[in-house]
CSV table of C-alpha atoms in Angstrom, one decimal:
chain,number,residue,atom,x,y,z
T,56,UNK,CA,-128.2,-46.0,-135.2
T,57,UNK,CA,-127.5,-49.4,-133.0
T,58,UNK,CA,-124.3,-49.8,-134.5
T,59,UNK,CA,-123.4,-46.1,-134.2
T,60,UNK,CA,-124.4,-46.0,-130.8
T,61,UNK,CA,-122.5,-49.3,-130.0
T,62,UNK,CA,-119.0,-48.0,-131.6
T,63,UNK,CA,-119.7,-44.4,-129.6
T,64,UNK,CA,-120.3,-46.2,-126.1
T,65,UNK,CA,-117.0,-48.1,-126.6
T,66,UNK,CA,-114.9,-45.5,-127.8
T,67,UNK,CA,-116.3,-43.5,-124.8
T,68,UNK,CA,-115.4,-46.4,-122.3
T,69,UNK,CA,-111.7,-46.7,-123.7
T,70,UNK,CA,-111.2,-43.1,-123.1
T,71,UNK,CA,-110.3,-43.4,-119.4
T,72,UNK,CA,-108.4,-46.4,-119.9
T,73,UNK,CA,-106.0,-44.3,-122.6
T,74,UNK,CA,-105.7,-41.2,-120.5
T,75,UNK,CA,-104.4,-43.5,-117.5
T,76,UNK,CA,-102.8,-46.3,-119.7
T,77,UNK,CA,-99.1,-45.1,-118.8
T,78,UNK,CA,-99.6,-45.8,-115.0
T,79,UNK,CA,-99.6,-49.9,-114.7
T,80,UNK,CA,-100.9,-51.1,-111.4
T,81,UNK,CA,-98.7,-53.7,-111.1
T,82,UNK,CA,-95.3,-55.5,-112.3
T,83,UNK,CA,-97.5,-58.4,-114.3
T,84,UNK,CA,-99.2,-55.6,-116.2
T,85,UNK,CA,-95.8,-53.7,-117.4
T,86,UNK,CA,-95.3,-54.6,-120.9
T,87,UNK,CA,-91.5,-55.6,-121.9
T,88,UNK,CA,-90.1,-52.2,-123.4
T,89,UNK,CA,-86.6,-50.8,-123.5
T,90,UNK,CA,-86.1,-47.6,-121.6
T,91,UNK,CA,-83.2,-44.9,-121.5
T,92,UNK,CA,-83.6,-44.6,-117.8
T,93,UNK,CA,-85.2,-45.9,-114.7
T,94,UNK,CA,-86.1,-44.1,-111.8
T,95,UNK,CA,-86.6,-46.4,-108.8
T,96,UNK,CA,-89.0,-44.8,-106.2
T,97,UNK,CA,-91.4,-42.1,-107.1
T,98,UNK,CA,-91.1,-40.1,-103.9
T,99,UNK,CA,-90.3,-36.8,-102.9
T,100,UNK,CA,-87.3,-36.8,-105.5
T,101,UNK,CA,-87.9,-39.6,-107.8
T,102,UNK,CA,-91.2,-38.0,-109.1
T,103,UNK,CA,-89.2,-34.7,-109.8
T,104,UNK,CA,-86.5,-36.5,-111.5
T,105,UNK,CA,-88.9,-39.0,-113.6
T,106,UNK,CA,-90.8,-35.7,-114.8
T,107,UNK,CA,-87.7,-33.9,-115.6
T,108,UNK,CA,-86.0,-36.3,-117.3
T,109,UNK,CA,-88.6,-37.1,-120.0
T,110,UNK,CA,-89.6,-33.5,-120.4
T,111,UNK,CA,-87.9,-32.7,-123.3
T,112,UNK,CA,-89.1,-36.0,-124.8
T,113,UNK,CA,-85.3,-37.3,-125.8
T,114,UNK,CA,-85.4,-40.0,-123.3
T,115,UNK,CA,-87.7,-42.8,-122.4
T,116,UNK,CA,-88.1,-43.2,-118.7
T,117,UNK,CA,-89.6,-45.9,-116.5
T,118,UNK,CA,-90.5,-44.9,-112.5
T,119,UNK,CA,-90.8,-47.7,-110.3
T,120,UNK,CA,-93.1,-47.1,-107.1
T,121,UNK,CA,-93.2,-49.3,-104.5
T,122,UNK,CA,-96.7,-48.2,-103.1
T,123,UNK,CA,-99.9,-47.5,-104.8
T,124,UNK,CA,-100.7,-44.7,-106.7
T,125,UNK,CA,-101.9,-41.3,-104.8
T,126,UNK,CA,-105.1,-40.7,-107.3
T,127,UNK,CA,-108.0,-41.0,-105.8
T,128,UNK,CA,-106.8,-41.3,-102.1
T,129,UNK,CA,-109.2,-38.7,-100.4
T,130,UNK,CA,-107.2,-39.2,-97.1
T,131,UNK,CA,-104.2,-37.8,-98.7
T,132,UNK,CA,-105.7,-35.0,-101.1
T,133,UNK,CA,-107.8,-33.2,-97.8
T,134,UNK,CA,-105.1,-31.5,-95.6
T,135,UNK,CA,-107.5,-31.8,-92.8
T,136,UNK,CA,-107.2,-35.7,-92.9
T,137,UNK,CA,-103.4,-35.6,-92.1
T,138,UNK,CA,-103.9,-37.5,-88.7
T,139,UNK,CA,-106.1,-40.4,-90.1
T,140,UNK,CA,-104.0,-41.3,-93.5
T,141,UNK,CA,-104.7,-45.1,-94.0
T,142,UNK,CA,-101.4,-47.0,-93.2
T,143,UNK,CA,-101.2,-48.6,-96.7
T,144,UNK,CA,-99.5,-45.2,-97.4
T,145,UNK,CA,-96.9,-45.7,-95.0
T,146,UNK,CA,-94.2,-47.6,-94.9
T,147,UNK,CA,-94.7,-48.1,-91.2
T,148,UNK,CA,-91.0,-48.6,-90.0
T,149,UNK,CA,-90.4,-48.3,-86.3
T,150,UNK,CA,-86.6,-47.3,-84.8
T,151,UNK,CA,-84.3,-49.6,-82.8
T,152,UNK,CA,-84.7,-49.0,-78.9
T,153,UNK,CA,-83.2,-45.4,-78.2
T,154,UNK,CA,-80.9,-44.9,-75.1
T,155,UNK,CA,-81.5,-41.3,-74.8
T,156,UNK,CA,-85.1,-42.3,-74.8
T,157,UNK,CA,-85.0,-44.5,-72.0
T,158,UNK,CA,-85.0,-47.4,-74.4
T,159,UNK,CA,-88.5,-46.5,-76.3
T,160,UNK,CA,-89.0,-47.1,-79.8
T,161,UNK,CA,-90.3,-44.1,-82.1
T,162,UNK,CA,-92.4,-44.4,-85.3
T,163,UNK,CA,-90.3,-43.4,-88.4
T,164,UNK,CA,-92.8,-42.3,-91.0
T,165,UNK,CA,-92.2,-42.4,-94.8
T,166,UNK,CA,-94.0,-42.3,-97.5
T,167,UNK,CA,-95.3,-45.9,-99.5
T,168,UNK,CA,-97.2,-44.1,-102.5
T,169,UNK,CA,-96.5,-42.1,-105.4
T,170,UNK,CA,-95.2,-38.7,-103.9
T,171,UNK,CA,-93.6,-40.5,-101.2
T,172,UNK,CA,-93.6,-38.5,-97.8
T,173,UNK,CA,-94.4,-35.7,-99.3
T,174,UNK,CA,-98.2,-37.2,-100.0
T,175,UNK,CA,-98.6,-38.2,-96.2
T,176,UNK,CA,-96.6,-35.3,-94.1
T,177,UNK,CA,-97.7,-32.5,-92.2
T,178,UNK,CA,-97.7,-30.2,-95.1
T,179,UNK,CA,-95.1,-27.7,-93.4
T,180,UNK,CA,-93.1,-25.9,-96.1
T,181,UNK,CA,-89.7,-25.4,-94.7
T,182,UNK,CA,-86.2,-25.4,-96.4
T,183,UNK,CA,-84.2,-25.1,-93.4
T,184,UNK,CA,-81.2,-22.7,-92.9
T,185,UNK,CA,-78.5,-20.8,-95.2
T,186,UNK,CA,-75.7,-21.8,-92.9
T,187,UNK,CA,-76.6,-25.6,-93.6
T,188,UNK,CA,-76.3,-25.4,-97.2
T,189,UNK,CA,-73.4,-23.2,-97.0
T,190,UNK,CA,-71.6,-26.0,-94.9
T,191,UNK,CA,-72.4,-28.7,-97.3
T,192,UNK,CA,-71.0,-26.8,-100.0
T,193,UNK,CA,-67.6,-26.3,-98.1
T,194,UNK,CA,-67.3,-29.8,-97.4
T,195,UNK,CA,-68.0,-30.8,-100.7
T,196,UNK,CA,-65.9,-28.3,-102.7
T,197,UNK,CA,-69.0,-27.6,-104.8
T,198,UNK,CA,-70.2,-24.0,-104.9
T,199,UNK,CA,-73.4,-24.9,-106.4
T,200,UNK,CA,-74.7,-26.1,-102.8
T,201,UNK,CA,-74.5,-22.7,-101.5
T,202,UNK,CA,-77.9,-21.3,-100.2
T,203,UNK,CA,-77.2,-18.0,-103.2
T,204,UNK,CA,-76.8,-20.8,-105.9
T,205,UNK,CA,-79.8,-22.7,-105.0
T,206,UNK,CA,-81.7,-20.0,-104.2
T,207,UNK,CA,-83.2,-19.6,-107.7
T,208,UNK,CA,-83.7,-23.0,-108.1
T,209,UNK,CA,-86.3,-22.9,-105.1
T,210,UNK,CA,-88.2,-19.7,-106.2
T,211,UNK,CA,-88.8,-21.7,-109.4
T,212,UNK,CA,-90.6,-24.9,-107.8
T,213,UNK,CA,-92.7,-22.6,-105.6
T,214,UNK,CA,-96.3,-21.2,-106.9
T,215,UNK,CA,-98.2,-19.4,-104.2
T,216,UNK,CA,-102.0,-19.6,-104.0
T,217,UNK,CA,-104.8,-17.3,-102.8
T,218,UNK,CA,-106.5,-18.3,-99.7
T,219,UNK,CA,-109.4,-20.8,-100.5
T,220,UNK,CA,-112.2,-19.2,-101.8
T,221,UNK,CA,-110.7,-15.7,-102.3
T,222,UNK,CA,-110.9,-14.5,-98.8
T,223,UNK,CA,-109.3,-11.3,-97.9
T,224,UNK,CA,-106.7,-12.4,-95.4
T,225,UNK,CA,-106.2,-9.0,-94.4
T,226,UNK,CA,-109.3,-8.8,-92.9
T,227,UNK,CA,-110.4,-12.3,-92.1
T,228,UNK,CA,-107.2,-13.9,-90.9
T,229,UNK,CA,-105.8,-11.4,-88.7
T,230,UNK,CA,-103.9,-12.1,-85.6
T,231,UNK,CA,-106.1,-13.1,-82.8
T,232,UNK,CA,-105.5,-12.0,-79.1
T,233,UNK,CA,-103.7,-15.3,-78.3
T,234,UNK,CA,-101.3,-14.6,-81.4
T,235,UNK,CA,-100.8,-11.2,-79.9
T,236,UNK,CA,-100.1,-12.5,-76.5
T,237,UNK,CA,-97.8,-15.3,-78.1
T,238,UNK,CA,-95.7,-12.6,-80.0
T,239,UNK,CA,-95.3,-10.4,-76.9
T,240,UNK,CA,-94.0,-13.3,-74.5
T,241,UNK,CA,-91.2,-14.0,-77.5
T,242,UNK,CA,-90.4,-10.2,-77.2
T,243,UNK,CA,-90.2,-10.1,-73.5
T,244,UNK,CA,-87.1,-12.9,-74.0
T,245,UNK,CA,-84.9,-10.2,-75.3
T,246,UNK,CA,-84.5,-11.7,-78.6
T,247,UNK,CA,-84.3,-15.2,-78.1
T,248,UNK,CA,-86.7,-16.2,-80.1
T,249,UNK,CA,-87.5,-13.1,-82.2
T,250,UNK,CA,-90.8,-12.5,-84.8
T,251,UNK,CA,-89.8,-14.1,-88.3
T,252,UNK,CA,-91.6,-13.0,-91.1
T,253,UNK,CA,-90.3,-15.4,-93.3
T,254,UNK,CA,-89.0,-18.8,-91.9
T,255,UNK,CA,-88.0,-19.9,-95.2
T,256,UNK,CA,-85.5,-16.8,-95.8
T,257,UNK,CA,-82.3,-18.8,-95.0
T,258,UNK,CA,-82.9,-18.1,-91.2
T,259,UNK,CA,-85.7,-20.0,-89.6
T,260,UNK,CA,-85.4,-19.2,-86.2
T,261,UNK,CA,-87.8,-17.5,-84.4
T,262,UNK,CA,-91.6,-17.3,-83.8
T,263,UNK,CA,-93.4,-17.2,-87.3
T,264,UNK,CA,-96.4,-17.8,-89.4
T,265,UNK,CA,-96.3,-21.4,-90.8
T,266,UNK,CA,-95.9,-22.0,-94.8
T,267,UNK,CA,-97.5,-25.2,-95.9
T,268,UNK,CA,-97.8,-27.4,-99.2
T,269,UNK,CA,-101.6,-27.4,-100.0
T,270,UNK,CA,-103.4,-24.7,-102.1
T,271,UNK,CA,-107.0,-24.8,-103.4
T,272,UNK,CA,-108.4,-26.8,-101.0
T,273,UNK,CA,-105.7,-29.9,-101.5
T,274,UNK,CA,-102.4,-31.1,-100.8
T,275,UNK,CA,-99.6,-30.2,-103.0
T,276,UNK,CA,-97.4,-33.2,-103.1
T,277,UNK,CA,-94.4,-33.9,-105.6
T,278,UNK,CA,-97.0,-36.6,-107.2
T,279,UNK,CA,-99.7,-33.7,-107.8
T,280,UNK,CA,-97.3,-31.1,-108.8
T,281,UNK,CA,-94.7,-33.1,-111.3
T,282,UNK,CA,-97.1,-36.3,-112.0
T,283,UNK,CA,-100.0,-34.5,-113.2
T,284,UNK,CA,-102.5,-35.9,-115.7
T,285,UNK,CA,-100.6,-34.0,-118.3
T,286,UNK,CA,-97.3,-35.9,-117.2
T,287,UNK,CA,-98.7,-39.0,-117.0
T,288,UNK,CA,-99.8,-39.0,-120.6
T,289,UNK,CA,-96.3,-38.5,-121.8
T,290,UNK,CA,-95.5,-41.3,-124.5
T,291,UNK,CA,-92.0,-41.7,-123.0
T,292,UNK,CA,-93.0,-42.0,-119.2
T,293,UNK,CA,-94.2,-45.4,-118.1
T,294,UNK,CA,-94.9,-45.6,-114.1
T,295,UNK,CA,-95.5,-48.9,-112.4
T,296,UNK,CA,-96.7,-48.8,-108.8
T,297,UNK,CA,-97.0,-51.7,-106.3
T,298,UNK,CA,-93.4,-53.0,-107.6
T,299,UNK,CA,-90.2,-53.4,-105.4
T,300,UNK,CA,-86.8,-52.9,-106.9
T,301,UNK,CA,-85.1,-55.7,-105.1
T,302,UNK,CA,-81.7,-54.9,-106.3
T,303,UNK,CA,-79.6,-53.3,-108.8
T,304,UNK,CA,-77.4,-55.4,-111.3
T,305,UNK,CA,-74.2,-54.6,-113.2
T,306,UNK,CA,-74.6,-55.2,-116.8
T,307,UNK,CA,-71.2,-56.0,-117.3
T,308,UNK,CA,-68.0,-56.5,-115.0
T,309,UNK,CA,-66.7,-53.1,-115.9
T,310,UNK,CA,-67.4,-50.2,-117.7
T,311,UNK,CA,-65.6,-47.3,-118.8
T,312,UNK,CA,-62.4,-46.1,-117.0
T,313,UNK,CA,-62.9,-49.8,-114.8
T,314,UNK,CA,-66.0,-48.9,-113.0
T,315,UNK,CA,-69.0,-50.9,-112.4
T,316,UNK,CA,-71.6,-50.7,-115.2
T,317,UNK,CA,-74.8,-50.7,-113.2
T,318,UNK,CA,-77.5,-50.4,-115.7
T,319,UNK,CA,-80.1,-53.5,-114.6
T,320,UNK,CA,-82.6,-53.4,-111.9
T,321,UNK,CA,-84.7,-56.6,-110.1
T,322,UNK,CA,-88.1,-55.8,-109.9
T,323,UNK,CA,-90.9,-58.1,-107.9
T,324,UNK,CA,-94.1,-57.8,-107.3
T,325,UNK,CA,-95.7,-56.2,-104.2
T,326,UNK,CA,-97.8,-58.8,-103.2
T,327,UNK,CA,-98.9,-62.2,-104.9
T,328,UNK,CA,-96.7,-64.1,-107.5
T,329,UNK,CA,-92.8,-64.0,-106.6
T,330,UNK,CA,-91.8,-63.4,-110.2
T,331,UNK,CA,-89.1,-61.1,-110.6
T,332,UNK,CA,-88.3,-59.4,-113.7
T,333,UNK,CA,-85.0,-58.0,-114.7
T,334,UNK,CA,-84.8,-54.9,-116.7
T,335,UNK,CA,-81.5,-53.4,-118.6
T,336,UNK,CA,-81.5,-49.5,-119.2
T,337,UNK,CA,-79.6,-47.9,-122.5
T,338,UNK,CA,-78.3,-45.1,-119.9
T,339,UNK,CA,-78.3,-45.0,-116.2
T,340,UNK,CA,-80.3,-46.1,-113.5
T,341,UNK,CA,-81.3,-43.6,-110.6
T,342,UNK,CA,-81.8,-44.9,-106.9
T,343,UNK,CA,-84.0,-43.0,-105.4
T,344,UNK,CA,-85.7,-44.8,-102.8
T,345,UNK,CA,-85.4,-42.6,-99.7
T,346,UNK,CA,-83.4,-42.6,-96.6
T,347,UNK,CA,-84.1,-46.0,-95.6
T,348,UNK,CA,-84.8,-47.8,-98.9
T,349,UNK,CA,-81.9,-46.7,-100.7
T,350,UNK,CA,-79.0,-47.9,-98.9
T,351,UNK,CA,-81.1,-51.1,-98.3
T,352,UNK,CA,-81.6,-51.7,-102.0
T,353,UNK,CA,-77.7,-51.2,-102.5
T,354,UNK,CA,-76.8,-53.7,-99.8
T,355,UNK,CA,-79.0,-56.4,-101.0
T,356,UNK,CA,-77.2,-55.8,-104.3
T,357,UNK,CA,-73.7,-56.2,-102.8
T,358,UNK,CA,-72.5,-52.7,-102.4
T,359,UNK,CA,-71.8,-51.7,-98.9
T,360,UNK,CA,-69.6,-52.6,-96.0
T,361,UNK,CA,-67.7,-56.0,-97.2
T,362,UNK,CA,-67.5,-57.5,-93.8
T,363,UNK,CA,-71.1,-57.4,-92.8
T,364,UNK,CA,-72.5,-58.4,-96.2
T,365,UNK,CA,-70.2,-61.7,-96.4
T,366,UNK,CA,-72.0,-62.1,-92.6
T,367,UNK,CA,-75.1,-62.3,-94.2
T,368,UNK,CA,-74.3,-64.3,-97.4
T,369,UNK,CA,-74.2,-61.5,-99.6
T,370,UNK,CA,-71.7,-61.6,-102.4
T,371,UNK,CA,-69.7,-58.2,-102.5
T,372,UNK,CA,-69.9,-56.6,-105.6
T,373,UNK,CA,-68.5,-53.1,-104.4
T,374,UNK,CA,-66.9,-52.8,-101.1
T,375,UNK,CA,-68.1,-49.1,-99.7
T,376,UNK,CA,-68.1,-49.1,-95.9
T,377,UNK,CA,-70.4,-46.0,-95.5
T,378,UNK,CA,-73.6,-47.2,-97.0
T,379,UNK,CA,-76.3,-47.4,-94.7
T,380,UNK,CA,-74.2,-46.0,-91.8
T,381,UNK,CA,-74.3,-42.2,-90.2
T,382,UNK,CA,-78.0,-41.1,-90.5
T,383,UNK,CA,-79.1,-38.5,-88.0
T,384,UNK,CA,-82.1,-36.8,-88.1
T,385,UNK,CA,-84.3,-34.3,-85.8
T,386,UNK,CA,-87.5,-35.2,-83.5
T,387,UNK,CA,-90.2,-32.4,-83.4
T,388,UNK,CA,-91.7,-32.2,-79.3
T,389,UNK,CA,-95.3,-30.6,-79.1
T,390,UNK,CA,-95.7,-29.2,-75.9
T,391,UNK,CA,-99.5,-28.5,-74.6
T,392,UNK,CA,-100.7,-27.2,-71.4
T,393,UNK,CA,-103.4,-25.4,-69.6
T,394,UNK,CA,-103.7,-22.5,-67.4
T,395,UNK,CA,-105.7,-21.0,-64.6
T,396,UNK,CA,-107.2,-17.6,-64.4
T,397,UNK,CA,-108.0,-16.1,-67.7
T,398,UNK,CA,-109.7,-17.8,-70.4
T,399,UNK,CA,-108.1,-19.3,-73.7
T,400,UNK,CA,-108.9,-16.1,-76.1
T,401,UNK,CA,-111.9,-17.4,-78.2
T,402,UNK,CA,-111.9,-16.6,-82.1
T,403,UNK,CA,-114.2,-13.7,-82.9
T,404,UNK,CA,-115.5,-13.4,-86.4
T,405,UNK,CA,-115.2,-9.7,-87.3
T,406,UNK,CA,-117.5,-8.3,-90.1
T,407,UNK,CA,-115.9,-7.3,-93.1
T,408,UNK,CA,-114.7,-3.8,-93.8
C-alpha cells in the first residue's frame, strides 16, 4: 500500500504540470521544436490569431509574449483594481514632449502580459464609428472592411452575460436622480449630444450607458477569452512568455516572385542570460507586436526607411519608408467639478418589487 500511495501522490503532483506544460515561463525552457507558424505578440490581436490558427489542429503554432502570463494576476482579474495594476504588466512607455500640450509628456500604456492591453485597460467596450470602417474600405478598395461586412464577425465574438449574482437590473439598477438630470441636460442642448441607447450601433456619439468587458466578476481579455485552459492544453500550441522577439529574418534571399522569404524569428530572454535563439517556421511568421513594438521589430530587422536605418548602422533588408510613421491617437479627458446649492444626489436603495 505504501508503494501504491507513493505512485498516486506522484501522479497527482504531475497533473498540474501536464495541464500547463504548453506555457513555458522562459526561452530557456522552450524545447527545440519545428513549427508551422510563429505569432509574435500575445496581445489583444495575437492571442486571437494564435488560438484560431491552431483551432483545426492542422498547424503547429508558437505564440511568443514578452511579458508574463496573465494567470493568477489578481490585480488584472478584479475589475475594481484597474487603477492599481502592477507596472510589471505595462511597457511603461512615455511620449516625447508634445507642443500642443505645452511640451508635456504623457504616459502611453501598452500591455506587457498575455492579453496585451486588453488585460490592463479600463474595460470599456467600444467598436467606434461606422463611418471610419467604411472610409477604410474605400481607401483600401476592400469591401470586406465595411461596417456591414464586419458586423457579423463583431456579433460572433460577443457573449453577453447577466449581472453578477443574477440581479434584476430593471429594479436594482434603474437610473438615479443624477442620471435623470444628466439626460435632461443633454436634451436641452438641442440634439448636440442625444441619448444613445447602444454606443456600439455604429453611431457612438451621444449620452449613453457604458458597455464593459467583464463578466462573472472578472475581467474578460483576449487571453481569458481565446487562451483559456482548454486552448492552452492543445497539443499543437506552445506559448512562451517573458521572451522578446528581437528580429525577423529572411530564410533565403528571395522567395517566389522575387519577394523576401521572412520565415525566421530571433528570440531573446526578457532578462538574465542574453542567449538568443533563431526559429525557422515552415509556413509564416505573424508579426502582432502592437502599435509600438511591431514597427520596432521591423526597424531592428532592417525593414524601414533606408536612410534612417543606415544612420543607425542597420543594414537595410527592405526599403519601406512608412514603417514607424503616421501614428495618430486620441486622448481622453475626464472633467470633474463641484457645485453649490443642491447636494449631490445620493443613491437610494429601493426594495425589490
